[in-house]
Amino acid sequence: LALLTNAPGAKRYTARVSGAKREFVDGRVRDVVASGDAVIETALGVVFARGGLPGEQVRVSLEPKSGRLRRGRISDVLTPSSARVVPPCRYVARCGGCALMHASEDEQQKLRAGFLRGALLKAGVPEQLSIGMTRGGASLGYRRRARLAFRRGPSALSLGFRRERSHDLVDLDVCVVLTDVLNRALTRLREGLAAHLQGEGELSLAHGRRGAAVVVVNASGTQPPQLYAACEQLVDGSTIEGVALFAGGASKPALFGDPSEWSEALDGSALEGTVGGFSQAYAEINRALIARVVELAQTRDARVLELYAGTGNFTVALAPGALSYTAVEQAPAAVSALRRNLAARKIAAKVVEGDVVHNLAGGPLDVVVLDPPRTGAASVLTALALRKPRRIVYVSCDPATLARDLRELLPRGYTLAHAEAFEMFPHTPDLESIVLLERSR
Ligand SMILES: C[S@@+](CC[C@H](N)C(=O)[O-])C[C@H]1O[C@@H](n2cnc3c(N)ncnc32)[C@H](O)[C@@H]1O
């Protein structure tokens, strides 16, 4: 490193790294934000980089400036935080998946609680509001679904996760946050597909009906006939119970075995999912999430509307005992599974297939439960508030869009009665949260 300036607090260096000239700057981590990036104060202003913890003194290799934000990579931790740990994954420095794995689990929990608290403060929620935190028993081997990428190289097939903010692939043999079921499937997929899978694409893994893995392969370009035979052979019932292969932009997949996802309802019964659709990532935390939704929603003898119902993860626990229950979901495959999940339990509920935006009109309501995708539910709030539900239980996987939506709902006569974070994604900055809004006027 050649020192450019040695002014106190403003150390900057240049060095040649693999032949290229790079600039480095020292700084102090002020904070970690919800993207997982450390906010580093340097003589050049704020620099964002993965892998720092609050209070740490770090050296950052700067990336060429593009736009307003300055970004870099932490090359050295000069004074580590006492909350820093050795990550239990050999790919973590390159893989974009687990941005907080260098922090102790307590520190991770503190950071994630801070992300939710920060968002709620922005929504005008009082600072003294206590935020519950529900954590699972395991922070490794928990994840029951994953989306990997693959690319056929000149000599081999790469299969793994994308690098942070990049299309580059980090080839990996094992992922420590995935369940054993999915890791065994990953090994089998590597062995079974290495010789035949061409081009590039994505590979989704989840759990099937009998506890083995189910796989969806989305592959660009025409694939050789041998790939179809290889997919057939992958299905052995014990490691992989089904494969859906979408090749060359086909809208219908070739099916091998049964590739439908299954998860577990609160009472332990099996809940049918779809092929490559949505399901919650961590079974134990999902059970805790459903139990809390049930407790907060109080649907017994109530007129209930559930939006973004999926395949019925909450519906089958909430609908029994309700006076009336309507569940709205857009994805046709999810709607079919939802109907089957209700019928299998003899639960009477009205299921509406369509966009929530077009299914909001109606008479008075007692309870609304909504679980939108990351983008939130901005388009439904005005119409929802007009139906004056007494309670709104909002399940969110993005504190930022939750806060935006709360800013809209709170002035319409609602108070925030409960907020809780659920550790659905240990080692990542992501969290699931529930808020309960009660009508105050
Ligand atoms: C976060 S998932 C929640 C599913 C379910 N609550 C669960 O826990 O498994 C969101 C669901 O909303 C559905 N969805 C997304 N946008 C929608 C819209 N505009 N109208 C209706 N459903 C929508 C998706 O298909 C998905 O099933």
CSV table of C-alpha atoms and ligand atoms in Angstrom, one decimal:
chain,number,residue,atom,x,y,z
A,1,LEU,CA,0.0,0.0,0.0
A,2,ALA,CA,1.3,3.4,-0.9
A,3,LEU,CA,0.2,6.1,1.5
A,4,LEU,CA,-1.6,9.0,-0.2
A,5,THR,CA,-2.4,11.0,2.9
A,6,ASN,CA,-1.7,10.3,6.6
A,7,ALA,CA,-3.9,13.0,8.1
A,8,PRO,CA,-5.6,11.8,11.3
A,9,GLY,CA,-8.8,10.0,10.4
A,10,ALA,CA,-8.2,10.4,6.7
A,11,LYS,CA,-5.8,7.7,5.7
A,12,ARG,CA,-5.9,6.9,2.0
A,13,TYR,CA,-3.7,4.5,0.1
A,14,THR,CA,-3.2,3.2,-3.4
A,15,ALA,CA,-2.0,-0.3,-4.4
A,16,ARG,CA,-1.9,-2.5,-7.4
A,17,VAL,CA,-4.2,-5.5,-7.1
A,18,SER,CA,-3.9,-8.1,-9.9
A,19,GLY,CA,-2.3,-5.4,-12.0
A,20,ALA,CA,-5.0,-2.8,-11.5
A,21,LYS,CA,-4.6,0.4,-9.4
A,22,ARG,CA,-7.0,0.4,-6.4
A,23,GLU,CA,-7.6,3.1,-3.9
A,24,PHE,CA,-8.2,2.3,-0.2
A,25,VAL,CA,-9.5,4.5,2.6
A,26,ASP,CA,-9.8,3.9,6.4
A,27,GLY,CA,-13.0,4.6,8.2
A,28,ARG,CA,-15.3,3.8,11.1
A,29,VAL,CA,-18.5,1.8,10.8
A,30,ARG,CA,-21.3,4.0,12.0
A,31,ASP,CA,-24.2,1.6,11.4
A,32,VAL,CA,-25.4,-1.4,9.5
A,33,VAL,CA,-28.5,-0.7,7.3
A,34,ALA,CA,-31.4,-3.0,6.3
A,35,SER,CA,-29.6,-4.0,3.0
A,36,GLY,CA,-26.9,-5.5,5.2
A,37,ASP,CA,-24.4,-2.8,4.2
A,38,ALA,CA,-22.1,-1.2,6.7
A,39,VAL,CA,-22.2,2.6,6.6
A,40,ILE,CA,-18.6,3.7,6.9
A,41,GLU,CA,-17.5,7.2,7.8
A,42,THR,CA,-14.3,8.1,5.9
A,43,ALA,CA,-12.4,11.2,4.9
A,44,LEU,CA,-14.1,10.9,1.5
A,45,GLY,CA,-17.6,10.9,3.0
A,46,VAL,CA,-19.8,7.9,3.7
A,47,VAL,CA,-18.8,4.6,1.9
A,48,PHE,CA,-21.2,1.5,1.9
A,49,ALA,CA,-19.7,-2.0,2.1
A,50,ARG,CA,-20.7,-5.5,3.2
A,51,GLY,CA,-19.1,-7.1,6.2
A,52,GLY,CA,-18.6,-4.4,8.8
A,53,LEU,CA,-20.1,-4.1,12.3
A,54,PRO,CA,-21.0,-0.9,14.3
A,55,GLY,CA,-17.9,0.7,15.9
A,56,GLU,CA,-15.3,-1.2,13.9
A,57,GLN,CA,-12.4,0.6,12.3
A,58,VAL,CA,-12.0,-0.8,8.8
A,59,ARG,CA,-10.0,-0.4,5.5
A,60,VAL,CA,-12.1,-0.2,2.4
A,61,SER,CA,-11.1,-0.9,-1.2
A,62,LEU,CA,-13.1,1.7,-3.1
A,63,GLU,CA,-15.1,0.7,-6.2
A,64,PRO,CA,-15.2,3.2,-9.1
A,65,LYS,CA,-17.8,5.9,-8.2
A,66,SER,CA,-21.1,5.5,-10.0
A,67,GLY,CA,-24.1,7.6,-9.0
A,68,ARG,CA,-24.4,9.4,-5.7
A,69,LEU,CA,-23.4,6.5,-3.4
A,70,ARG,CA,-19.8,5.5,-2.9
A,71,ARG,CA,-19.3,1.7,-2.5
A,72,GLY,CA,-16.4,-0.5,-1.6
A,73,ARG,CA,-15.2,-3.8,-0.2
A,74,ILE,CA,-13.8,-4.1,3.3
A,75,SER,CA,-10.2,-5.4,2.8
A,76,ASP,CA,-9.1,-5.3,6.5
A,77,VAL,CA,-10.9,-5.0,9.8
A,78,LEU,CA,-8.4,-2.9,11.8
A,79,THR,CA,-10.3,-3.0,15.2
A,80,PRO,CA,-12.9,-5.8,15.3
A,81,SER,CA,-16.1,-5.5,17.2
A,82,SER,CA,-16.5,-7.9,20.2
A,83,ALA,CA,-19.6,-9.2,18.3
A,84,ARG,CA,-17.6,-10.4,15.3
A,85,VAL,CA,-17.4,-14.1,14.8
A,86,VAL,CA,-15.8,-16.5,12.3
A,87,PRO,CA,-18.6,-17.2,9.8
A,88,PRO,CA,-19.5,-20.9,9.6
A,89,CYS,CA,-19.4,-20.9,5.8
A,90,ARG,CA,-16.4,-21.1,3.5
A,91,TYR,CA,-18.1,-19.2,0.7
A,92,VAL,CA,-19.4,-16.2,2.7
A,93,ALA,CA,-16.8,-13.7,1.4
A,94,ARG,CA,-17.9,-14.3,-2.2
A,95,CYS,CA,-21.5,-15.4,-1.9
A,96,GLY,CA,-24.3,-12.8,-1.7
A,97,GLY,CA,-26.6,-14.8,0.5
A,98,CYS,CA,-25.8,-14.3,4.1
A,99,ALA,CA,-24.7,-10.6,4.6
A,100,LEU,CA,-24.7,-10.8,8.5
A,101,MET,CA,-22.9,-14.1,9.0
A,102,HIS,CA,-19.8,-12.3,10.4
A,103,ALA,CA,-21.9,-11.1,13.4
A,104,SER,CA,-22.8,-13.1,16.5
A,105,GLU,CA,-26.4,-14.3,16.6
A,106,ASP,CA,-27.2,-11.8,19.4
A,107,GLU,CA,-25.7,-9.0,17.3
A,108,GLN,CA,-27.6,-10.1,14.2
A,109,GLN,CA,-30.9,-10.1,16.2
A,110,LYS,CA,-30.1,-6.6,17.6
A,111,LEU,CA,-29.4,-5.4,14.0
A,112,ARG,CA,-32.6,-6.9,12.6
A,113,ALA,CA,-34.7,-5.5,15.5
A,114,GLY,CA,-33.1,-2.2,14.7
A,115,PHE,CA,-34.2,-2.4,11.1
A,116,LEU,CA,-37.8,-2.9,12.1
A,117,ARG,CA,-37.6,-0.2,14.8
A,118,GLY,CA,-36.1,2.3,12.4
A,119,ALA,CA,-38.8,1.7,9.9
A,120,LEU,CA,-41.6,2.0,12.4
A,121,LEU,CA,-40.1,5.2,13.8
A,122,LYS,CA,-40.2,6.6,10.2
A,123,ALA,CA,-43.9,5.6,10.1
A,124,GLY,CA,-44.5,7.8,13.2
A,125,VAL,CA,-44.8,5.0,15.7
A,126,PRO,CA,-43.7,6.1,19.3
A,127,GLU,CA,-40.1,5.3,20.2
A,128,GLN,CA,-41.1,3.6,23.4
A,129,LEU,CA,-43.1,0.9,21.6
A,130,SER,CA,-41.7,-2.5,22.6
A,131,ILE,CA,-41.0,-4.8,19.7
A,132,GLY,CA,-41.2,-8.5,20.3
A,133,MET,CA,-38.7,-10.8,18.8
A,134,THR,CA,-39.2,-14.5,18.0
A,135,ARG,CA,-36.2,-16.6,17.3
A,136,GLY,CA,-35.9,-20.3,16.2
A,137,GLY,CA,-33.8,-23.0,17.7
A,138,ALA,CA,-31.4,-23.3,14.8
A,139,SER,CA,-29.6,-20.7,12.7
A,140,LEU,CA,-28.1,-23.3,10.4
A,141,GLY,CA,-29.8,-26.0,8.4
A,142,TYR,CA,-33.2,-24.2,8.6
A,143,ARG,CA,-33.9,-23.0,5.1
A,144,ARG,CA,-36.5,-25.2,3.3
A,145,ARG,CA,-36.4,-23.3,0.0
A,146,ALA,CA,-33.7,-21.8,-2.2
A,147,ARG,CA,-33.2,-20.4,-5.7
A,148,LEU,CA,-29.8,-21.1,-7.2
A,149,ALA,CA,-28.3,-20.2,-10.5
A,150,PHE,CA,-26.4,-22.3,-13.0
A,151,ARG,CA,-24.2,-21.7,-16.0
A,152,ARG,CA,-22.5,-24.2,-18.4
A,153,GLY,CA,-18.9,-23.2,-18.6
A,154,PRO,CA,-16.4,-24.4,-21.2
A,155,SER,CA,-15.3,-27.3,-19.0
A,156,ALA,CA,-17.9,-27.7,-16.2
A,157,LEU,CA,-21.3,-26.7,-14.9
A,158,SER,CA,-21.3,-24.0,-12.2
A,159,LEU,CA,-24.1,-24.2,-9.7
A,160,GLY,CA,-24.6,-21.9,-6.7
A,161,PHE,CA,-25.7,-18.4,-5.6
A,162,ARG,CA,-25.0,-15.1,-7.2
A,163,ARG,CA,-22.3,-12.8,-5.8
A,164,GLU,CA,-23.4,-9.7,-4.0
A,165,ARG,CA,-24.8,-7.2,-6.6
A,166,SER,CA,-23.6,-9.2,-9.5
A,167,HIS,CA,-24.5,-11.9,-12.0
A,168,ASP,CA,-21.3,-13.8,-11.2
A,169,LEU,CA,-21.9,-17.2,-9.9
A,170,VAL,CA,-20.3,-18.6,-6.7
A,171,ASP,CA,-20.1,-22.4,-7.4
A,172,LEU,CA,-20.8,-24.3,-4.1
A,173,ASP,CA,-21.1,-27.9,-3.0
A,174,VAL,CA,-23.0,-27.2,0.2
A,175,CYS,CA,-24.9,-24.3,1.8
A,176,VAL,CA,-24.9,-24.3,5.6
A,177,VAL,CA,-28.2,-22.5,6.0
A,178,LEU,CA,-30.1,-25.1,3.8
A,179,THR,CA,-31.8,-28.1,5.4
A,180,ASP,CA,-30.0,-31.4,5.0
A,181,VAL,CA,-32.7,-32.5,2.6
A,182,LEU,CA,-31.8,-29.6,0.2
A,183,ASN,CA,-28.1,-30.1,0.6
A,184,ARG,CA,-28.4,-33.8,-0.3
A,185,ALA,CA,-30.5,-32.8,-3.3
A,186,LEU,CA,-27.9,-30.3,-4.4
A,187,THR,CA,-25.2,-33.0,-4.4
A,188,ARG,CA,-27.5,-35.3,-6.4
A,189,LEU,CA,-28.3,-32.5,-8.9
A,190,ARG,CA,-24.7,-31.8,-9.5
A,191,GLU,CA,-23.9,-35.4,-10.2
A,192,GLY,CA,-27.0,-36.0,-12.3
A,193,LEU,CA,-27.1,-32.8,-14.4
A,194,ALA,CA,-23.4,-31.9,-14.8
A,195,ALA,CA,-23.1,-33.7,-18.1
A,196,HIS,CA,-26.3,-32.5,-19.7
A,197,LEU,CA,-27.6,-29.2,-18.6
A,198,GLN,CA,-26.7,-26.5,-21.2
A,199,GLY,CA,-26.9,-22.7,-21.2
A,200,GLU,CA,-27.8,-20.9,-18.1
A,201,GLY,CA,-30.8,-20.5,-15.8
A,202,GLU,CA,-32.2,-21.1,-12.3
A,203,LEU,CA,-32.8,-24.0,-10.1
A,204,SER,CA,-35.3,-23.8,-7.3
A,205,LEU,CA,-35.3,-26.3,-4.4
A,206,ALA,CA,-38.0,-26.9,-1.8
A,207,HIS,CA,-39.5,-29.7,0.3
A,208,GLY,CA,-42.0,-32.1,-1.2
A,209,ARG,CA,-44.9,-34.2,0.2
A,210,ARG,CA,-42.8,-37.1,1.5
A,211,GLY,CA,-40.0,-35.0,3.0
A,212,ALA,CA,-37.6,-35.3,0.0
A,213,ALA,CA,-36.7,-32.3,-2.2
A,214,VAL,CA,-38.6,-31.0,-5.2
A,215,VAL,CA,-36.8,-29.1,-7.9
A,216,VAL,CA,-37.8,-26.6,-10.6
A,217,VAL,CA,-35.2,-26.2,-13.4
A,218,ASN,CA,-35.6,-23.1,-15.6
A,219,ALA,CA,-33.1,-23.4,-18.4
A,220,SER,CA,-32.5,-21.1,-21.3
A,221,GLY,CA,-32.1,-22.5,-24.8
A,222,THR,CA,-32.8,-25.9,-26.2
A,223,GLN,CA,-31.7,-28.7,-24.0
A,224,PRO,CA,-30.4,-32.1,-25.2
A,225,PRO,CA,-32.7,-35.1,-25.0
A,226,GLN,CA,-30.3,-36.7,-22.5
A,227,LEU,CA,-31.3,-34.0,-20.0
A,228,TYR,CA,-34.9,-35.3,-19.9
A,229,ALA,CA,-33.6,-38.8,-19.2
A,230,ALA,CA,-31.3,-37.4,-16.5
A,231,CYS,CA,-34.2,-35.6,-14.8
A,232,GLU,CA,-36.2,-38.8,-14.8
A,233,GLN,CA,-33.3,-40.6,-13.1
A,234,LEU,CA,-32.9,-37.8,-10.5
A,235,VAL,CA,-36.3,-38.8,-9.0
A,236,ASP,CA,-35.4,-41.5,-6.6
A,237,GLY,CA,-38.1,-40.8,-4.0
A,238,SER,CA,-35.7,-40.5,-1.1
A,239,THR,CA,-33.5,-37.6,-2.1
A,240,ILE,CA,-35.6,-36.0,-4.9
A,241,GLU,CA,-39.3,-36.7,-5.3
A,242,GLY,CA,-40.1,-34.5,-8.3
A,243,VAL,CA,-38.5,-32.3,-11.0
A,244,ALA,CA,-40.2,-29.7,-13.2
A,245,LEU,CA,-38.1,-28.7,-16.2
A,246,PHE,CA,-38.9,-25.5,-18.1
A,247,ALA,CA,-36.5,-25.5,-21.1
A,248,GLY,CA,-36.0,-22.9,-23.8
A,249,GLY,CA,-38.8,-20.6,-22.6
A,250,ALA,CA,-41.5,-23.3,-22.5
A,251,SER,CA,-44.6,-22.1,-20.6
A,252,LYS,CA,-45.4,-25.7,-19.5
A,253,PRO,CA,-42.8,-27.8,-17.8
A,254,ALA,CA,-41.9,-31.4,-18.4
A,255,LEU,CA,-42.8,-33.2,-15.1
A,256,PHE,CA,-40.9,-36.0,-13.5
A,257,GLY,CA,-42.4,-37.5,-10.3
A,258,ASP,CA,-44.4,-35.0,-8.2
A,259,PRO,CA,-42.6,-31.6,-8.0
A,260,SER,CA,-45.3,-29.9,-5.8
A,261,GLU,CA,-44.0,-28.1,-2.7
A,262,TRP,CA,-45.5,-29.1,0.6
A,263,SER,CA,-45.2,-27.5,4.0
A,264,GLU,CA,-46.7,-28.0,7.5
A,265,ALA,CA,-49.8,-26.4,8.9
A,266,LEU,CA,-50.0,-25.3,12.5
A,267,ASP,CA,-51.6,-28.6,13.6
A,268,GLY,CA,-48.8,-30.6,12.0
A,269,SER,CA,-50.9,-31.7,9.0
A,270,ALA,CA,-49.4,-31.4,5.5
A,271,LEU,CA,-50.2,-28.3,3.5
A,272,GLU,CA,-50.1,-28.5,-0.3
A,273,GLY,CA,-48.1,-25.9,-2.1
A,274,THR,CA,-47.5,-25.4,-5.8
A,275,VAL,CA,-44.7,-26.0,-8.2
A,276,GLY,CA,-42.1,-23.3,-7.7
A,277,GLY,CA,-44.6,-21.0,-5.8
A,278,PHE,CA,-44.3,-19.2,-2.5
A,279,SER,CA,-43.9,-20.9,0.9
A,280,GLN,CA,-42.3,-19.6,4.1
A,281,ALA,CA,-38.6,-20.4,4.4
A,282,TYR,CA,-38.2,-21.7,8.0
A,283,ALA,CA,-40.7,-24.3,9.3
A,284,GLU,CA,-40.4,-23.6,13.1
A,285,ILE,CA,-40.6,-19.9,12.7
A,286,ASN,CA,-43.6,-20.3,10.3
A,287,ARG,CA,-45.4,-22.2,13.0
A,288,ALA,CA,-44.7,-19.3,15.5
A,289,LEU,CA,-45.8,-16.8,12.9
A,290,ILE,CA,-49.1,-18.6,12.2
A,291,ALA,CA,-49.8,-19.0,16.0
A,292,ARG,CA,-49.3,-15.2,16.5
A,293,VAL,CA,-51.5,-14.3,13.5
A,294,VAL,CA,-54.2,-16.5,15.0
A,295,GLU,CA,-53.8,-14.9,18.4
A,296,LEU,CA,-53.8,-11.3,17.1
A,297,ALA,CA,-56.5,-11.7,14.5
A,298,GLN,CA,-59.2,-13.2,16.8
A,299,THR,CA,-61.3,-14.4,13.9
A,300,ARG,CA,-63.9,-16.4,15.9
A,301,ASP,CA,-67.4,-15.2,15.1
A,302,ALA,CA,-65.9,-12.4,13.0
A,303,ARG,CA,-66.3,-11.3,9.4
A,304,VAL,CA,-62.8,-11.8,8.0
A,305,LEU,CA,-61.0,-10.8,4.8
A,306,GLU,CA,-57.6,-12.3,4.0
A,307,LEU,CA,-55.5,-10.8,1.2
A,308,TYR,CA,-52.6,-12.5,-0.5
A,309,ALA,CA,-53.6,-15.8,0.9
A,310,GLY,CA,-51.2,-18.0,-1.1
A,311,THR,CA,-52.0,-21.7,-0.6
A,312,GLY,CA,-53.6,-21.2,2.8
A,313,ASN,CA,-50.7,-21.1,5.2
A,314,PHE,CA,-52.8,-18.8,7.5
A,315,THR,CA,-56.3,-19.5,6.1
A,316,VAL,CA,-56.6,-23.1,7.4
A,317,ALA,CA,-55.8,-21.9,10.9
A,318,LEU,CA,-57.9,-18.7,10.8
A,319,ALA,CA,-61.1,-19.6,8.9
A,320,PRO,CA,-62.6,-22.3,11.3
A,321,GLY,CA,-65.0,-20.6,13.6
A,322,ALA,CA,-65.2,-17.3,11.7
A,323,LEU,CA,-68.7,-15.9,10.9
A,324,SER,CA,-67.6,-15.4,7.3
A,325,TYR,CA,-64.2,-15.7,5.7
A,326,THR,CA,-63.0,-14.6,2.2
A,327,ALA,CA,-59.5,-15.3,1.0
A,328,VAL,CA,-58.1,-13.5,-2.0
A,329,GLU,CA,-55.1,-14.8,-4.1
A,330,GLN,CA,-54.0,-14.1,-7.6
A,331,ALA,CA,-51.8,-17.0,-8.7
A,332,PRO,CA,-54.1,-19.7,-10.2
A,333,ALA,CA,-52.0,-22.6,-9.0
A,334,ALA,CA,-52.0,-21.3,-5.5
A,335,VAL,CA,-55.7,-20.8,-5.6
A,336,SER,CA,-56.2,-24.5,-6.6
A,337,ALA,CA,-54.0,-25.7,-3.8
A,338,LEU,CA,-55.8,-23.3,-1.3
A,339,ARG,CA,-59.1,-24.8,-2.3
A,340,ARG,CA,-57.8,-28.4,-1.9
A,341,ASN,CA,-56.2,-27.5,1.5
A,342,LEU,CA,-59.6,-26.1,2.7
A,343,ALA,CA,-61.6,-29.1,1.3
A,344,ALA,CA,-59.2,-31.6,2.9
A,345,ARG,CA,-60.0,-30.1,6.2
A,346,LYS,CA,-63.7,-29.5,5.5
A,347,ILE,CA,-63.3,-25.7,6.2
A,348,ALA,CA,-65.9,-23.4,4.7
A,349,ALA,CA,-64.4,-20.3,3.3
A,350,LYS,CA,-64.9,-18.2,0.1
A,351,VAL,CA,-61.9,-18.2,-2.1
A,352,VAL,CA,-61.6,-15.5,-4.7
A,353,GLU,CA,-59.1,-15.8,-7.5
A,354,GLY,CA,-57.8,-12.4,-8.7
A,355,ASP,CA,-55.9,-9.3,-8.0
A,356,VAL,CA,-56.6,-8.0,-4.5
A,357,VAL,CA,-57.1,-4.5,-5.9
A,358,HIS,CA,-60.3,-5.6,-7.7
A,359,ASN,CA,-61.6,-7.5,-4.7
A,360,LEU,CA,-61.9,-5.0,-2.0
A,361,ALA,CA,-65.5,-3.7,-2.2
A,362,GLY,CA,-68.1,-5.0,0.2
A,363,GLY,CA,-69.8,-4.4,3.5
A,364,PRO,CA,-68.4,-3.9,7.0
A,365,LEU,CA,-65.6,-6.2,8.1
A,366,ASP,CA,-64.3,-7.1,11.5
A,367,VAL,CA,-60.8,-8.4,10.7
A,368,VAL,CA,-58.4,-8.1,7.8
A,369,VAL,CA,-55.2,-10.2,7.5
A,370,LEU,CA,-52.8,-9.4,4.8
A,371,ASP,CA,-49.4,-10.8,3.8
A,372,PRO,CA,-48.3,-9.0,0.7
A,373,PRO,CA,-45.1,-9.6,-1.3
A,374,ARG,CA,-42.0,-7.3,-0.6
A,375,THR,CA,-43.6,-4.5,-2.6
A,376,GLY,CA,-46.2,-4.1,0.1
A,377,ALA,CA,-49.9,-3.3,-0.2
A,378,ALA,CA,-50.1,0.5,-1.1
A,379,SER,CA,-52.8,-0.1,-3.7
A,380,VAL,CA,-55.3,-1.6,-1.3
A,381,LEU,CA,-55.1,0.6,1.8
A,382,THR,CA,-57.6,3.3,0.9
A,383,ALA,CA,-60.3,0.8,0.0
A,384,LEU,CA,-59.5,-1.4,3.0
A,385,ALA,CA,-59.8,1.5,5.5
A,386,LEU,CA,-63.3,2.4,4.0
A,387,ARG,CA,-64.6,-1.0,5.2
A,388,LYS,CA,-63.6,0.0,8.8
A,389,PRO,CA,-62.2,-3.3,10.1
A,390,ARG,CA,-61.7,-3.3,13.8
A,391,ARG,CA,-58.4,-5.1,13.5
A,392,ILE,CA,-55.8,-5.3,10.8
A,393,VAL,CA,-53.0,-7.9,11.0
A,394,TYR,CA,-50.3,-7.0,8.6
A,395,VAL,CA,-47.6,-9.6,7.9
A,396,SER,CA,-44.6,-8.2,6.1
A,397,CYS,CA,-41.2,-9.3,4.8
A,398,ASP,CA,-39.9,-5.8,4.2
A,399,PRO,CA,-39.9,-3.2,7.0
A,400,ALA,CA,-39.5,-0.4,4.4
A,401,THR,CA,-42.7,-1.1,2.6
A,402,LEU,CA,-44.5,-1.9,5.9
A,403,ALA,CA,-43.5,1.6,7.2
A,404,ARG,CA,-44.7,3.3,4.0
A,405,ASP,CA,-48.1,1.5,4.3
A,406,LEU,CA,-48.4,2.3,8.0
A,407,ARG,CA,-47.9,6.0,7.2
A,408,GLU,CA,-51.0,5.6,5.1
A,409,LEU,CA,-53.1,3.6,7.5
A,410,LEU,CA,-52.3,5.1,10.9
A,411,PRO,CA,-53.9,8.6,10.2
A,412,ARG,CA,-57.1,6.8,9.1
A,413,GLY,CA,-58.1,6.0,12.6
A,414,TYR,CA,-55.8,3.1,13.5
A,415,THR,CA,-53.3,2.7,16.3
A,416,LEU,CA,-50.4,0.2,16.4
A,417,ALA,CA,-51.2,-2.3,19.2
A,418,HIS,CA,-48.5,-4.9,18.6
A,419,ALA,CA,-45.2,-5.2,16.6
A,420,GLU,CA,-43.1,-8.3,16.4
A,421,ALA,CA,-40.1,-9.5,14.4
A,422,PHE,CA,-39.7,-13.1,13.4
A,423,GLU,CA,-36.2,-14.5,12.7
A,424,MET,CA,-37.3,-16.2,9.4
A,425,PHE,CA,-33.9,-15.7,7.7
A,426,PRO,CA,-31.0,-16.1,10.2
A,427,HIS,CA,-27.6,-14.8,8.9
A,428,THR,CA,-29.3,-12.4,6.5
A,429,PRO,CA,-30.6,-8.9,7.0
A,430,ASP,CA,-34.1,-10.0,6.2
A,431,LEU,CA,-36.9,-10.6,8.7
A,432,GLU,CA,-40.6,-11.3,8.8
A,433,SER,CA,-42.7,-9.1,11.0
A,434,ILE,CA,-46.3,-8.8,12.2
A,435,VAL,CA,-48.1,-5.6,13.2
A,436,LEU,CA,-51.6,-5.4,14.7
A,437,LEU,CA,-53.5,-2.2,14.0
A,438,GLU,CA,-56.7,-1.5,16.0
A,439,ARG,CA,-59.3,1.0,15.0
A,440,SER,CA,-59.4,3.8,17.5
A,441,ARG,CA,-62.2,5.9,15.9
B,1,LIG,C1,-45.8,-13.3,0.7
B,1,LIG,S1,-46.9,-14.4,-0.1
B,1,LIG,C2,-47.9,-14.9,1.2
B,1,LIG,C3,-48.7,-16.2,1.0
B,1,LIG,C4,-49.2,-16.8,2.3
B,1,LIG,N1,-49.8,-15.9,3.2
B,1,LIG,C5,-48.2,-17.6,3.0
B,1,LIG,O1,-47.9,-17.4,4.2
B,1,LIG,O2,-47.7,-18.6,2.4
B,1,LIG,C6,-47.8,-13.3,-1.1
B,1,LIG,C7,-48.9,-14.0,-1.9
B,1,LIG,O3,-49.6,-12.9,-2.6
B,1,LIG,C8,-49.9,-13.3,-3.9
B,1,LIG,N2,-50.1,-12.0,-4.6
B,1,LIG,C9,-49.1,-11.1,-5.0
B,1,LIG,N3,-49.7,-10.0,-5.6
B,1,LIG,C10,-51.0,-10.2,-5.5
B,1,LIG,C11,-52.1,-9.4,-6.0
B,1,LIG,N4,-51.9,-8.2,-6.5
B,1,LIG,N5,-53.4,-9.9,-5.7
B,1,LIG,C12,-53.6,-11.1,-5.1
B,1,LIG,N6,-52.5,-11.9,-4.7
B,1,LIG,C13,-51.3,-11.5,-4.9
B,1,LIG,C14,-48.8,-14.1,-4.3
B,1,LIG,O4,-49.2,-15.0,-5.4
B,1,LIG,C15,-48.4,-14.9,-3.1
B,1,LIG,O5,-49.1,-16.1,-3.0
